[in-house]
Tab-separated table of C-alpha atoms in Angstrom:
chain	number	residue	atom	x	y	z
X	122	MET	CA	-0.955	171.574	-206.139
X	123	PRO	CA	-0.102	167.925	-206.954
X	124	GLU	CA	-0.947	166.758	-210.464
X	125	VAL	CA	-2.498	163.437	-211.484
X	126	ALA	CA	-3.246	162.106	-214.951
X	127	ILE	CA	-5.846	159.398	-215.564
X	128	ILE	CA	-5.400	157.236	-218.658
X	129	GLY	CA	-7.095	154.146	-220.030
X	130	THR	CA	-10.706	155.322	-220.336
X	131	ARG	CA	-12.704	156.840	-223.173
X	132	GLY	CA	-12.687	160.248	-221.526
X	133	TYR	CA	-14.520	162.460	-219.042
X	134	PRO	CA	-17.391	162.450	-218.727
X	135	SER	CA	-18.127	159.232	-220.569
X	136	TYR	CA	-20.840	156.649	-219.966
X	137	TYR	CA	-19.357	153.638	-221.697
X	138	GLY	CA	-18.504	151.224	-218.877
X	139	GLY	CA	-17.237	150.630	-215.367
X	140	PHE	CA	-13.973	152.549	-215.720
X	141	GLU	CA	-15.813	155.556	-217.108
X	142	THR	CA	-18.351	155.374	-214.281
X	143	ALA	CA	-15.523	155.412	-211.734
X	144	VAL	CA	-13.751	158.347	-213.390
X	145	ARG	CA	-16.965	160.413	-213.438
X	146	GLN	CA	-16.934	160.170	-209.660
X	147	LEU	CA	-13.196	160.142	-208.988
X	148	ALA	CA	-11.980	163.047	-211.139
X	149	PRO	CA	-14.087	165.778	-209.486
X	150	SER	CA	-13.478	164.251	-206.062
X	151	LEU	CA	-9.708	164.451	-206.542
X	152	ALA	CA	-10.091	168.052	-207.716
X	153	GLU	CA	-12.072	168.800	-204.566
X	154	ALA	CA	-9.274	167.255	-202.495
X	155	GLY	CA	-6.673	169.593	-203.985
X	156	TRP	CA	-5.357	167.766	-207.039
X	157	ASP	CA	-4.799	169.160	-210.518
X	158	VAL	CA	-6.622	166.445	-212.533
X	159	THR	CA	-6.255	165.606	-216.217
X	160	VAL	CA	-8.290	162.816	-217.817
X	161	TYR	CA	-7.103	161.410	-221.138
X	162	GLY	CA	-9.706	160.190	-223.617
X	163	ARG	CA	-10.542	159.493	-227.217
X	164	PRO	CA	-11.814	162.002	-229.785
X	165	GLY	CA	-15.587	162.338	-229.835
X	166	GLN	CA	-16.198	160.341	-226.644
X	167	GLU	CA	-16.623	163.198	-224.186
X	168	ARG	CA	-19.900	164.961	-223.444
X	169	SER	CA	-19.375	168.717	-223.264
X	170	ASP	CA	-23.061	169.382	-222.545
X	171	ASP	CA	-23.172	167.204	-219.415
X	172	PRO	CA	-24.575	169.266	-216.504
X	173	ASP	CA	-22.327	167.328	-214.102
X	174	LEU	CA	-19.142	168.256	-215.982
X	175	ASP	CA	-16.664	169.651	-213.443
X	176	PRO	CA	-14.714	172.574	-214.948
X	177	ARG	CA	-11.786	171.848	-212.624
X	178	VAL	CA	-11.067	168.605	-214.503
X	179	ALA	CA	-8.862	169.079	-217.579
X	180	ARG	CA	-9.533	166.856	-220.586
X	181	ARG	CA	-7.021	165.788	-223.204
X	182	THR	CA	-7.498	163.553	-226.213
X	183	THR	CA	-4.869	161.586	-228.081
X	184	ARG	CA	-4.996	159.496	-231.215
X	185	GLY	CA	-5.220	155.742	-231.615
X	186	LEU	CA	-6.598	152.946	-233.762
X	187	GLU	CA	-10.329	152.310	-233.411
X	188	THR	CA	-10.218	148.539	-233.694
X	189	ARG	CA	-11.506	145.883	-231.325
X	190	SER	CA	-8.031	144.525	-230.560
X	191	LEU	CA	-5.780	147.581	-230.777
X	192	SER	CA	-7.757	150.548	-229.425
X	193	THR	CA	-6.779	150.113	-225.775
X	194	LEU	CA	-3.106	149.586	-226.608
X	195	THR	CA	-2.744	152.442	-229.078
X	196	TYR	CA	-4.671	155.031	-227.088
X	197	GLY	CA	-2.794	153.937	-223.979
X	198	LEU	CA	0.526	154.449	-225.752
X	199	THR	CA	-0.248	157.916	-227.084
X	200	ALA	CA	-1.636	159.033	-223.721
X	201	THR	CA	1.472	157.708	-221.978
X	202	LEU	CA	3.753	159.575	-224.377
X	203	ASP	CA	1.875	162.794	-223.654
X	204	VAL	CA	2.118	162.128	-219.915
X	205	LEU	CA	5.885	161.736	-220.248
X	206	ARG	CA	6.051	165.215	-221.740
X	207	ARG	CA	3.815	166.827	-219.090
X	208	ARG	CA	5.258	164.877	-216.101
X	209	PRO	CA	2.464	164.835	-213.492
X	210	ASP	CA	3.182	163.722	-209.926
X	211	ALA	CA	1.251	160.451	-210.402
X	212	VAL	CA	-0.691	158.541	-213.027
X	213	LEU	CA	-3.806	156.452	-212.494
X	214	VAL	CA	-3.885	153.776	-215.188
X	215	MET	CA	-7.121	151.926	-215.873
X	216	ASN	CA	-6.787	148.427	-217.394
X	217	CYS	CA	-3.757	146.156	-217.151
X	218	ALA	CA	-3.595	146.014	-220.966
X	219	ASN	CA	-1.768	149.309	-220.578
X	220	GLY	CA	0.926	147.486	-218.613
X	221	TYR	CA	3.105	147.472	-221.713
X	222	TRP	CA	3.734	151.195	-221.288
X	223	LEU	CA	4.460	151.166	-217.547
X	224	PRO	CA	8.252	150.771	-218.028
X	225	LEU	CA	8.254	154.188	-219.740
X	226	LEU	CA	6.634	155.765	-216.685
X	227	ARG	CA	9.012	153.950	-214.332
X	228	LEU	CA	12.068	155.117	-216.268
X	229	ALA	CA	10.744	158.684	-216.134
X	230	GLY	CA	10.233	158.445	-212.377
X	231	ILE	CA	6.444	158.899	-212.585
X	232	PRO	CA	4.617	156.597	-210.135
X	233	ALA	CA	1.687	154.638	-211.582
X	234	VAL	CA	-1.334	153.291	-209.726
X	235	VAL	CA	-2.984	150.630	-211.904
X	236	ASN	CA	-6.578	149.434	-211.629
X	237	VAL	CA	-6.069	145.960	-213.100
X	238	ASP	CA	-9.775	145.380	-213.923
X	239	GLY	CA	-11.007	141.785	-214.109
X	240	LEU	CA	-9.404	138.718	-215.626
X	241	GLU	CA	-9.847	139.808	-219.236
X	242	TRP	CA	-7.818	136.872	-220.579
X	243	GLU	CA	-10.604	134.564	-219.363
X	244	ARG	CA	-13.412	136.322	-221.246
X	245	ALA	CA	-15.004	134.344	-224.054
X	246	LYS	CA	-15.607	137.499	-226.115
X	247	TRP	CA	-11.877	137.844	-226.842
X	248	GLY	CA	-9.995	135.785	-229.385
X	249	ARG	CA	-6.742	134.013	-228.646
X	250	LEU	CA	-4.587	136.988	-229.669
X	251	ALA	CA	-6.483	139.454	-227.486
X	252	ARG	CA	-6.380	137.106	-224.502
X	253	THR	CA	-2.621	136.745	-224.967
X	254	VAL	CA	-2.248	140.528	-225.100
X	255	PHE	CA	-4.182	140.921	-221.844
X	256	TRP	CA	-2.212	138.154	-220.129
X	257	TRP	CA	1.165	139.661	-220.973
X	258	GLY	CA	-0.144	143.107	-220.083
X	259	ALA	CA	-0.970	141.700	-216.670
X	260	ARG	CA	2.557	140.288	-216.369
X	261	MET	CA	3.989	143.686	-217.272
X	262	THR	CA	1.671	145.365	-214.763
X	263	ALA	CA	2.810	143.016	-212.026
X	264	ARG	CA	6.431	143.821	-212.853
X	265	TRP	CA	6.261	147.587	-213.450
X	266	GLY	CA	3.214	149.029	-211.677
X	267	THR	CA	4.025	151.131	-208.614
X	268	GLU	CA	0.797	150.165	-206.820
X	269	LEU	CA	-2.062	147.949	-207.961
X	270	VAL	CA	-5.785	148.267	-207.301
X	271	PHE	CA	-8.097	145.237	-207.273
X	272	ASP	CA	-11.828	145.883	-207.318
X	273	ALA	CA	-12.595	142.712	-205.329
X	274	GLU	CA	-10.880	140.520	-202.748
X	275	ALA	CA	-11.178	137.564	-205.119
X	276	ILE	CA	-9.251	139.432	-207.824
X	277	GLY	CA	-6.547	140.256	-205.279
X	278	ARG	CA	-6.206	136.594	-204.297
X	279	TYR	CA	-5.760	135.640	-207.945
X	280	TRP	CA	-3.013	138.235	-208.507
X	281	ARG	CA	-1.176	137.207	-205.363
X	282	ARG	CA	-1.370	133.528	-206.293
X	283	GLU	CA	-0.739	133.653	-210.053
X	284	LEU	CA	1.234	136.875	-210.571
X	285	GLY	CA	2.995	137.389	-207.270
X	286	ARG	CA	1.734	140.933	-206.639
X	287	ASP	CA	-0.264	142.370	-203.793
X	288	GLY	CA	-2.207	145.594	-203.877
X	289	ALA	CA	-5.099	147.594	-202.472
X	290	VAL	CA	-8.697	146.393	-202.725
X	291	ILE	CA	-10.892	149.321	-203.793
X	292	PRO	CA	-14.293	148.316	-205.193
X	293	TYR	CA	-16.708	150.289	-207.318
X	294	GLY	CA	-19.342	152.434	-205.689
X	295	GLY	CA	-22.918	153.338	-206.343
X	296	THR	CA	-25.317	156.190	-205.696
X	297	GLU	CA	-28.235	156.178	-203.279
X	298	LEU	CA	-31.352	157.631	-204.869
X	299	GLY	CA	-34.798	158.714	-203.917
X	300	PRO	CA	-37.849	157.099	-205.535
X	301	LEU	CA	-37.947	157.439	-209.322
X	302	PRO	CA	-41.018	157.160	-211.546
X	303	LEU	CA	-40.953	154.704	-214.394
X	304	HIS	CA	-40.357	156.104	-217.871
X	305	ASP	CA	-43.543	156.773	-219.828
X	306	ASP	CA	-42.798	153.796	-222.089
X	307	ASP	CA	-42.590	151.545	-219.004
X	308	ALA	CA	-45.518	153.016	-217.087
X	309	ASP	CA	-47.627	149.887	-217.581
X	310	LEU	CA	-45.171	148.029	-215.315
X	311	HIS	CA	-45.975	150.157	-212.266
X	312	GLY	CA	-47.029	147.893	-209.410
X	313	VAL	CA	-46.442	144.785	-211.516
X	314	PRO	CA	-43.722	142.289	-210.485
X	315	PHE	CA	-41.457	142.032	-213.524
X	316	ALA	CA	-38.129	140.364	-214.233
X	317	LEU	CA	-35.195	142.481	-215.408
X	318	LEU	CA	-31.905	141.737	-217.127
X	319	VAL	CA	-29.290	144.478	-217.644
X	320	ALA	CA	-26.152	143.274	-219.409
X	321	ARG	CA	-23.883	143.642	-222.372
X	322	PHE	CA	-24.693	140.778	-224.714
X	323	VAL	CA	-21.655	138.542	-224.309
X	324	PRO	CA	-21.757	134.834	-223.362
X	325	GLU	CA	-19.971	135.259	-220.010
X	326	ASN	CA	-22.865	137.441	-218.813
X	327	THR	CA	-25.199	134.415	-219.025
X	328	VAL	CA	-27.302	136.147	-221.667
X	329	PRO	CA	-28.067	133.027	-223.782
X	330	GLU	CA	-29.257	131.163	-220.693
X	331	PHE	CA	-31.430	134.054	-219.535
X	332	LEU	CA	-33.034	134.432	-222.962
X	333	ALA	CA	-33.982	130.761	-222.789
X	334	ALA	CA	-35.277	131.213	-219.228
X	335	ALA	CA	-37.283	134.283	-220.257
X	336	ARG	CA	-39.543	132.113	-222.372
X	337	ARG	CA	-40.755	130.349	-219.224
X	338	ILE	CA	-40.776	133.433	-217.003
X	339	GLY	CA	-42.761	135.315	-219.659
X	340	GLU	CA	-45.581	132.808	-219.500
X	341	ARG	CA	-46.575	134.280	-216.117
X	342	HIS	CA	-44.756	137.591	-215.645
X	343	PRO	CA	-43.412	140.499	-217.706
X	344	VAL	CA	-39.720	140.354	-218.622
X	345	VAL	CA	-37.641	143.428	-219.511
X	346	ILE	CA	-34.286	142.926	-221.245
X	347	VAL	CA	-31.801	145.822	-221.398
X	348	GLY	CA	-28.604	145.474	-223.419
X	349	SER	CA	-27.143	144.526	-226.774
X	350	THR	CA	-23.903	143.430	-228.373
X	351	GLY	CA	-23.390	146.943	-229.705
X	352	TYR	CA	-22.725	145.717	-233.221
X	353	GLY	CA	-25.551	143.277	-233.992
X	354	GLY	CA	-25.266	139.545	-233.945
X	355	ASP	CA	-26.922	136.328	-232.914
X	356	LEU	CA	-27.824	137.340	-229.363
X	357	ASP	CA	-29.460	140.552	-230.588
X	358	GLU	CA	-31.480	138.514	-233.072
X	359	GLN	CA	-32.510	136.073	-230.368
X	360	ALA	CA	-33.684	138.919	-228.113
X	361	ARG	CA	-35.589	140.560	-230.961
X	362	ALA	CA	-37.292	137.293	-231.944
X	363	LEU	CA	-38.190	136.551	-228.335
X	364	ALA	CA	-39.785	139.969	-227.856
X	365	ASP	CA	-41.702	139.631	-231.129
X	366	GLU	CA	-42.969	136.204	-230.158
X	367	HIS	CA	-43.898	136.767	-226.507
X	368	PRO	CA	-46.207	139.674	-225.587
X	369	ARG	CA	-44.870	139.780	-222.009
X	370	VAL	CA	-41.210	140.057	-223.074
X	371	ARG	CA	-39.772	143.411	-224.169
X	372	TRP	CA	-36.249	144.079	-225.402
X	373	LEU	CA	-35.119	147.696	-225.000
X	374	GLY	CA	-31.629	147.328	-226.445
X	375	HIS	CA	-29.031	149.711	-225.033
X	376	VAL	CA	-30.598	152.293	-222.698
X	377	SER	CA	-28.590	155.532	-222.487
X	378	ASP	CA	-31.185	157.257	-220.278
X	379	ASP	CA	-29.783	156.753	-216.763
X	380	ALA	CA	-33.039	157.771	-215.083
X	381	ARG	CA	-34.981	155.158	-217.026
X	382	LEU	CA	-32.518	152.403	-216.157
X	383	LEU	CA	-32.355	153.345	-212.475
X	384	ALA	CA	-36.156	153.387	-212.283
X	385	LEU	CA	-36.331	149.903	-213.810
X	386	TRP	CA	-33.963	148.616	-211.122
X	387	GLN	CA	-36.040	150.295	-208.412
X	388	HIS	CA	-39.344	148.836	-209.607
X	389	ALA	CA	-38.213	145.357	-210.697
X	390	GLY	CA	-39.558	142.371	-208.794
X	391	ALA	CA	-36.439	140.364	-209.649
X	392	TYR	CA	-33.178	141.487	-211.247
X	393	PHE	CA	-31.045	138.748	-212.789
X	394	HIS	CA	-27.309	139.424	-212.699
X	395	GLY	CA	-25.415	136.909	-214.783
X	396	HIS	CA	-21.900	138.374	-214.959
X	397	SER	CA	-19.340	135.644	-214.361
X	398	VAL	CA	-15.901	137.153	-215.099
X	399	GLY	CA	-14.556	140.154	-213.252
X	400	GLY	CA	-14.649	141.450	-209.721
X	401	THR	CA	-17.067	143.951	-208.245
X	402	ASN	CA	-19.514	144.708	-211.036
X	403	PRO	CA	-20.706	148.350	-211.204
X	404	ALA	CA	-24.145	147.369	-212.510
X	405	LEU	CA	-24.727	144.997	-209.598
X	406	VAL	CA	-23.621	147.584	-207.062
X	407	GLN	CA	-25.915	150.254	-208.530
X	408	ALA	CA	-28.805	147.780	-208.710
X	409	MET	CA	-28.285	147.096	-205.006
X	410	HIS	CA	-28.347	150.823	-204.215
X	411	CYS	CA	-31.661	150.902	-206.091
X	412	GLY	CA	-33.014	148.093	-203.935
X	413	ALA	CA	-33.402	145.576	-206.757
X	414	PRO	CA	-34.202	142.063	-205.485
X	415	VAL	CA	-31.279	140.090	-206.897
X	416	VAL	CA	-31.026	136.665	-208.457
X	417	ALA	CA	-27.373	136.202	-209.435
X	418	ARG	CA	-25.207	133.645	-211.131
X	419	ASP	CA	-23.296	131.812	-208.408
X	420	THR	CA	-19.701	133.048	-208.715
X	421	VAL	CA	-17.046	133.938	-206.163
X	422	TYR	CA	-17.363	137.592	-207.186
X	423	ASN	CA	-21.148	137.801	-206.827
X	424	ARG	CA	-21.008	135.970	-203.490
X	425	GLU	CA	-18.466	138.510	-202.247
X	426	VAL	CA	-20.564	141.512	-203.253
X	427	LEU	CA	-23.933	140.142	-202.116
X	428	ALA	CA	-22.530	138.618	-198.906
X	429	ASP	CA	-25.302	137.758	-196.424
X	430	THR	CA	-28.125	139.711	-198.097
X	431	GLY	CA	-30.087	136.558	-198.873
X	432	ALA	CA	-29.930	137.146	-202.634
X	433	ARG	CA	-30.719	134.039	-204.662
X	434	LEU	CA	-27.636	132.422	-206.246
X	435	VAL	CA	-28.159	130.044	-209.164
X	436	GLN	CA	-26.253	127.932	-211.644
X	437	PRO	CA	-26.090	129.209	-215.275
X	438	GLU	CA	-28.867	126.929	-216.494
X	439	PRO	CA	-32.152	128.182	-218.007
X	440	ALA	CA	-34.348	126.016	-215.771
X	441	ALA	CA	-32.573	127.103	-212.577
X	442	ILE	CA	-32.753	130.773	-213.592
X	443	ALA	CA	-36.432	130.547	-214.518
X	444	ASP	CA	-37.349	128.787	-211.269
X	445	ALA	CA	-35.460	131.238	-209.033
X	446	VAL	CA	-36.753	134.351	-210.800
X	447	THR	CA	-40.360	133.118	-210.910
X	448	ASP	CA	-40.307	132.099	-207.240
X	449	LEU	CA	-39.052	135.543	-206.249
X	450	LEU	CA	-41.596	137.346	-208.439
X	451	GLU	CA	-44.353	135.441	-206.663
X	452	ASP	CA	-43.077	136.156	-203.133
X	453	PRO	CA	-43.674	139.832	-202.215
X	454	ALA	CA	-42.332	139.346	-198.673
X	455	ALA	CA	-39.031	137.997	-200.026
X	456	GLN	CA	-38.801	140.934	-202.407
X	457	ARG	CA	-39.245	143.426	-199.552
X	458	ALA	CA	-36.630	141.693	-197.410
X	459	LEU	CA	-34.137	141.621	-200.274
X	460	ARG	CA	-34.683	145.273	-201.117
X	461	THR	CA	-33.801	146.257	-197.557
X	462	ALA	CA	-30.815	143.906	-197.324
X	463	VAL	CA	-29.115	144.840	-200.608
X	464	ARG	CA	-29.548	148.563	-199.948
X	465	ALA	CA	-27.914	148.169	-196.544
X	466	ARG	CA	-25.047	146.124	-197.996
X	467	ALA	CA	-24.433	148.675	-200.773
X	468	ALA	CA	-24.500	151.618	-198.370
X	469	SER	CA	-22.021	149.985	-195.999
X	470	ALA	CA	-19.491	148.622	-198.506
X	471	TYR	CA	-19.931	150.277	-201.917
X	472	ASP	CA	-20.406	154.042	-201.645
X	473	TRP	CA	-18.529	156.470	-203.867
X	474	PRO	CA	-17.175	158.828	-201.169
X	475	SER	CA	-15.241	156.029	-199.456
X	476	VAL	CA	-14.085	154.618	-202.813
X	477	CYS	CA	-12.770	158.004	-203.949
X	478	ALA	CA	-11.090	158.613	-200.588
X	479	ALA	CA	-9.224	155.308	-200.898
X	480	TYR	CA	-7.907	156.238	-204.355
X	481	GLU	CA	-6.854	159.673	-203.125
X	482	ARG	CA	-4.898	158.209	-200.210
X	483	LEU	CA	-3.102	155.782	-202.523
X	484	LEU	CA	-2.194	158.486	-205.041
X	485	ALA	CA	-0.958	160.753	-202.254
X	486	GLU	CA	1.182	157.916	-200.905
X	487	VAL	CA	2.876	157.020	-204.196
X	488	SER	CA	3.468	160.637	-205.179
X	489	GLY	CA	4.766	161.727	-201.782
X	490	HIS	CA	2.202	164.509	-201.516
X	491	ARG	CA	0.015	165.145	-198.492
X	492	VAL	CA	-3.193	166.782	-199.542
X	493	ARG	CA	-6.181	167.317	-197.336
X	494	GLU	CA	-8.516	164.412	-196.723
X	495	LEU	CA	-10.902	163.875	-199.597
X	496	ALA	CA	-14.231	165.576	-199.070
X	497	ALA	CA	-17.417	163.750	-199.960
X	498	VAL	CA	-18.567	164.792	-203.397
X	499	SER	CA	-22.098	164.101	-204.503
């Protein structure tokens, strides 16, 4: 049985972000396809009571520094050192910041497939030092990674142009769902066209502009805001003040209840997606699977994902956001058409079985193992 180790996430199963979402799907799928799978994580991040926990997936934790700038690097190093001792047939590395440790894997003869993530060195949330770390990690990844994975065609074009490396384009997937009832706390929104934002509170997600737009949208329609900075700060205070001031605006903060979040996407009259840096965004893909009528910030990444669905694309300006969202909330026919179009686009291009199969083929190729074709895993 071929062995694969996955490093660079908070663990399995974890619900922190896009990498963790992918690993929740990928790890059991690889096990189903005949791989011995080990996922490396951080102490205290795994959920042992998760009903979807696959017992075939081994979990290992290593130590690191829990700081904003050094956690990825230090946990990546300790996981890599453990991998060198255990010597699996292949390693799947999430995040090009771990590129610093790829020479160790190369010298040991262990092939590494690297999901490079987005262009982290362009994110406003990072300081100059962190952006420099990400940039040089990308350079190291380009030099030492066995195979690279880009989650969008646009990311691949950037790496070919700026870093001289090609790779495989494997996006994120999403899950098709049946109808979900709204959470009891949101039941008053049933049948009411409401605007929805789901985002981590960082500037590059267009959160400040949406909060300003929500004042106008809230004059005529309910607005639901999901997300936070995670540590408090100005944007959290702005969201709290807005919700206190406007009876139609509610701020839920971080929502850990997946069913509640999925139901909000299903019932929203307009979902604003403001992410501007990165490739295929997992939240956008899942919103599309839920049939959320999308208004998105006009970026090359969002255009690629939304394609010809007819989703509204806008500039990151409060007035433009407010106008587009309000127009969509007041056009039931447009909402119905968008729901159908984004569901069809998600089903054809962003489903987890095909995403997992693409990873499995790449890992089999770099490791020299031929395992049976990946079965669809729900």
